[in-house]
Short mmCIF file of C-alpha atoms in Angstrom, two decimals:
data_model
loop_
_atom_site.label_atom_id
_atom_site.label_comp_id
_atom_site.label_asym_id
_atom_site.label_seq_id
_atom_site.Cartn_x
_atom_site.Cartn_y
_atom_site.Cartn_z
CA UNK H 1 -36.61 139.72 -67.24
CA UNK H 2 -34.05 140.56 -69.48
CA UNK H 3 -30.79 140.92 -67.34
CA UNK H 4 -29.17 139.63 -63.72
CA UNK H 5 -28.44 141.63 -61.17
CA UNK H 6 -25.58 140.90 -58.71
CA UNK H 7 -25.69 142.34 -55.27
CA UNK H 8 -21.41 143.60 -55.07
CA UNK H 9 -19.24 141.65 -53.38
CA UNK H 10 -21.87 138.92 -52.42
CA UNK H 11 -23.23 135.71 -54.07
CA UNK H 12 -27.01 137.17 -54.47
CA UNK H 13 -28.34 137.55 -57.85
CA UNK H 14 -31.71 138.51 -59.80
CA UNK H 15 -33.15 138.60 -62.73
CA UNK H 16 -34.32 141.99 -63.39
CA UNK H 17 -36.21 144.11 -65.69
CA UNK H 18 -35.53 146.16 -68.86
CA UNK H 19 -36.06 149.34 -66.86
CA UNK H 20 -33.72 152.19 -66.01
CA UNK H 21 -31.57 151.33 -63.56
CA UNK H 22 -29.67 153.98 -60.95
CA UNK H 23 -28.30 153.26 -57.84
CA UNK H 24 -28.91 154.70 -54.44
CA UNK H 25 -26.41 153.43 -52.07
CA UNK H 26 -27.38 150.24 -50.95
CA UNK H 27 -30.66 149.71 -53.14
CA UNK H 28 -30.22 149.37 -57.18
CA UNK H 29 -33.63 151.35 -58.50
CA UNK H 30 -35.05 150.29 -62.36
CA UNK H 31 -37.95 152.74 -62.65
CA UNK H 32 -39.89 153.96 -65.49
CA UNK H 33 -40.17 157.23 -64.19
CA UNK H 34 -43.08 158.76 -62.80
CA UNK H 35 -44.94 155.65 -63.21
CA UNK H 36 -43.37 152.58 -61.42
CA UNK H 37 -39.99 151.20 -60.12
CA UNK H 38 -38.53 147.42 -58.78
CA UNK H 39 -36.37 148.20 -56.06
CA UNK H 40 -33.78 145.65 -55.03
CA UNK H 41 -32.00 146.77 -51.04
CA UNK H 42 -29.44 144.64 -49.66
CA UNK H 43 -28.88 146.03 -46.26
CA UNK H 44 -25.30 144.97 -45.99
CA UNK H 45 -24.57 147.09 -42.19
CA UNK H 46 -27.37 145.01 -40.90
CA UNK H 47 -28.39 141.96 -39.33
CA UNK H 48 -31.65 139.74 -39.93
CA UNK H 49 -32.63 136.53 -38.14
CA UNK H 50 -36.00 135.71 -40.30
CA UNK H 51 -37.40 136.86 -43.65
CA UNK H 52 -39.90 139.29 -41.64
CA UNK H 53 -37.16 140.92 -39.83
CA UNK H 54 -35.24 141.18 -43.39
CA UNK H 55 -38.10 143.31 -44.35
CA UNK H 56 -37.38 145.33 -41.33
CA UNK H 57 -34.37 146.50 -41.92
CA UNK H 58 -34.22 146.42 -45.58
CA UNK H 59 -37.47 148.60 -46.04
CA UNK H 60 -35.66 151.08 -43.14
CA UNK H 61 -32.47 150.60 -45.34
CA UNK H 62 -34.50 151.45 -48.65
CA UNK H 63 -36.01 154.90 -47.16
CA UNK H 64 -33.27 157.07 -47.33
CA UNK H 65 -32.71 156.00 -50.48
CA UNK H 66 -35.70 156.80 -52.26
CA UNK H 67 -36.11 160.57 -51.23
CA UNK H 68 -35.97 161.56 -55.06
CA UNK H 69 -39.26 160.19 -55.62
CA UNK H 70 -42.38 161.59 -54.96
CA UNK H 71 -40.99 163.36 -52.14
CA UNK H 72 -40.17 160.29 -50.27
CA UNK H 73 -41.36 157.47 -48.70
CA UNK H 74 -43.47 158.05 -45.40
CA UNK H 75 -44.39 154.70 -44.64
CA UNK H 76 -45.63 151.52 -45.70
CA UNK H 77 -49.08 149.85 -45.07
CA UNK H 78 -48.97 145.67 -45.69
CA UNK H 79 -52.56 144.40 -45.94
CA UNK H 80 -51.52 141.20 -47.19
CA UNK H 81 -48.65 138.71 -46.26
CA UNK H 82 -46.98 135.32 -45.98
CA UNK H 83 -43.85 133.43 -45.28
CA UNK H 84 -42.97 131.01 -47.62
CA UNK H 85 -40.09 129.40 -48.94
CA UNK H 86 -39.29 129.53 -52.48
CA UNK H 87 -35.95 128.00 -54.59
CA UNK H 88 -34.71 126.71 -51.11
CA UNK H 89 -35.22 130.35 -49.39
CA UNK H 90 -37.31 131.42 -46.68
CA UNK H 91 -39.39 134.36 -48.05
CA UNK H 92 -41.87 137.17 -46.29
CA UNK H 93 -44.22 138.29 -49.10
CA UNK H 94 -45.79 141.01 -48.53
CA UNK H 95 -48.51 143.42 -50.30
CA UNK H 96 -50.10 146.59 -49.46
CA UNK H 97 -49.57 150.99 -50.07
CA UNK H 98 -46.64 152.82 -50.06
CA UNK H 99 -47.18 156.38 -48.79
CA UNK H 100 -45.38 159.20 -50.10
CA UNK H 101 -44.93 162.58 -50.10
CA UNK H 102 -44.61 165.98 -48.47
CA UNK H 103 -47.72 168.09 -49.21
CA UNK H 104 -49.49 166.27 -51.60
CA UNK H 105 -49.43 163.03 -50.17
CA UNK H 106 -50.82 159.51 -51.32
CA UNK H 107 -50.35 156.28 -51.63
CA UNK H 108 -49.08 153.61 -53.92
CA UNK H 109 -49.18 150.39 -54.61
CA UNK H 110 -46.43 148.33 -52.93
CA UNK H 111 -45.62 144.69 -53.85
CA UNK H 112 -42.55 142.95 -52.69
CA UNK H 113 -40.28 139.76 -50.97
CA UNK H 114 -37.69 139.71 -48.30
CA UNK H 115 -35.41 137.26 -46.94
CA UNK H 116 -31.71 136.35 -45.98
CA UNK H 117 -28.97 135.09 -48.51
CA UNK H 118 -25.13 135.12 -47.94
CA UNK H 119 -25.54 136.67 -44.41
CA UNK H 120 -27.53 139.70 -45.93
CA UNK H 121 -31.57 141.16 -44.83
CA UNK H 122 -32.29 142.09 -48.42
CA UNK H 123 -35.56 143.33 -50.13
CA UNK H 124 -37.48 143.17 -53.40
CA UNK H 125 -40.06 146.55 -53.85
CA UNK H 126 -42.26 147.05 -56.55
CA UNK H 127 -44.59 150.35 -56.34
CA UNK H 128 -46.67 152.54 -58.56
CA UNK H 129 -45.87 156.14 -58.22
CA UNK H 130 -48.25 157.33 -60.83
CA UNK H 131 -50.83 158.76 -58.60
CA UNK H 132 -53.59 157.23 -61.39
CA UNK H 133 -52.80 153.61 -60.11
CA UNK H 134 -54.09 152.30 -63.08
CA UNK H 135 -55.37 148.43 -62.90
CA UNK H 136 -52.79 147.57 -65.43
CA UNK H 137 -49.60 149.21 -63.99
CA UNK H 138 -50.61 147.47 -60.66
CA UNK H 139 -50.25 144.45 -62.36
CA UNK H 140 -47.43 145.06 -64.39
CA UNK H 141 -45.45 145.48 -61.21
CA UNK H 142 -47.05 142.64 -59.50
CA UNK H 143 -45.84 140.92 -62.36
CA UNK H 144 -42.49 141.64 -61.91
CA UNK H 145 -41.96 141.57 -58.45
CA UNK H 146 -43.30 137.82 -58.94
CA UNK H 147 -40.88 136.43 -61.56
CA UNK H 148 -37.73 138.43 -59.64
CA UNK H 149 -38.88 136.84 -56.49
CA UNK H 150 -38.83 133.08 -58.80
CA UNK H 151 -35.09 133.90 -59.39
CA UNK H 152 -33.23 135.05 -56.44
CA UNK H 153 -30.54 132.60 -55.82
CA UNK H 154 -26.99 132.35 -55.04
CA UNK H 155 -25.20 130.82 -57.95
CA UNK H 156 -25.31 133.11 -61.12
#
């Protein structure tokens, strides 16, 4: 991780990665594109009693946002998850397949964490869009989905 990345006007930051970084309204995207991305959605409008239901409404707030790529995001398919706590936080980790597309659909690998900081559902995604899904981009991004999750807090 080579920066941190502060959700605005909230006390939630990250460490994130040297990727490029554009944002979509309310979830900062570092891709390498056509390859892989770390999401980060903070879904600021909503509400979230538990990390599961963070993941709720963050992944629903992340959709919209990620219609650029690979025509979209159609769903999501967890096939492996937990609740955990983790630097004082209570954490849903979660791993599974993205699907995406229009026509030529299929899906990726999807690794990520949600909880509740400052008030706010927010979301950690980390997917392989390269329709290869290579052994060692899957575990590039489960990588880095891993050491972001090991540095959310809410003091810089």
């Amino acid at each position: 991780m080579t920066r941190t990345y502060k959700v605005p006007l909230r006390n939630i930051y990250v460490d994130v990665p040297n990727y490029q970084e554009i944002e979509e309204a309310y979830t900062e995207l570092f891709i390498i594109h056509d390859s892989r991305y770390v999401s980060f959605t903070s879904a600021r409008l909503s509400k979230a009693n538990s990390s599961k239901e963070a993941h709720k409404v963050a992944f629903e707030e992340m959709i919209p946002n990620m219609q650029d790529y690979e025509g979209g995001i159609n769903g999501i398919n967890i096939t492996k998850d937990e609740e955990t706590t983790i630097n004082g936080i209570d954490m849903y980790l979660f791993e599974g397949t993205i699907n995406y597309g229009t026509d030529t659909k299929f899906d990726g690998y999807a690794k990520g964490c949600a909880f509740v900081l400052d008030g706010i559902p927010c979301e950690i995604v980390g997917s392989v869009i390269d329709k290869s899904q290579s052994q060692a981009l899957i575990d590039e991004i489960s990588n880095i989905v891993d050491e972001m999750t090991q540095t959310v807090r809410s003091e810089k």
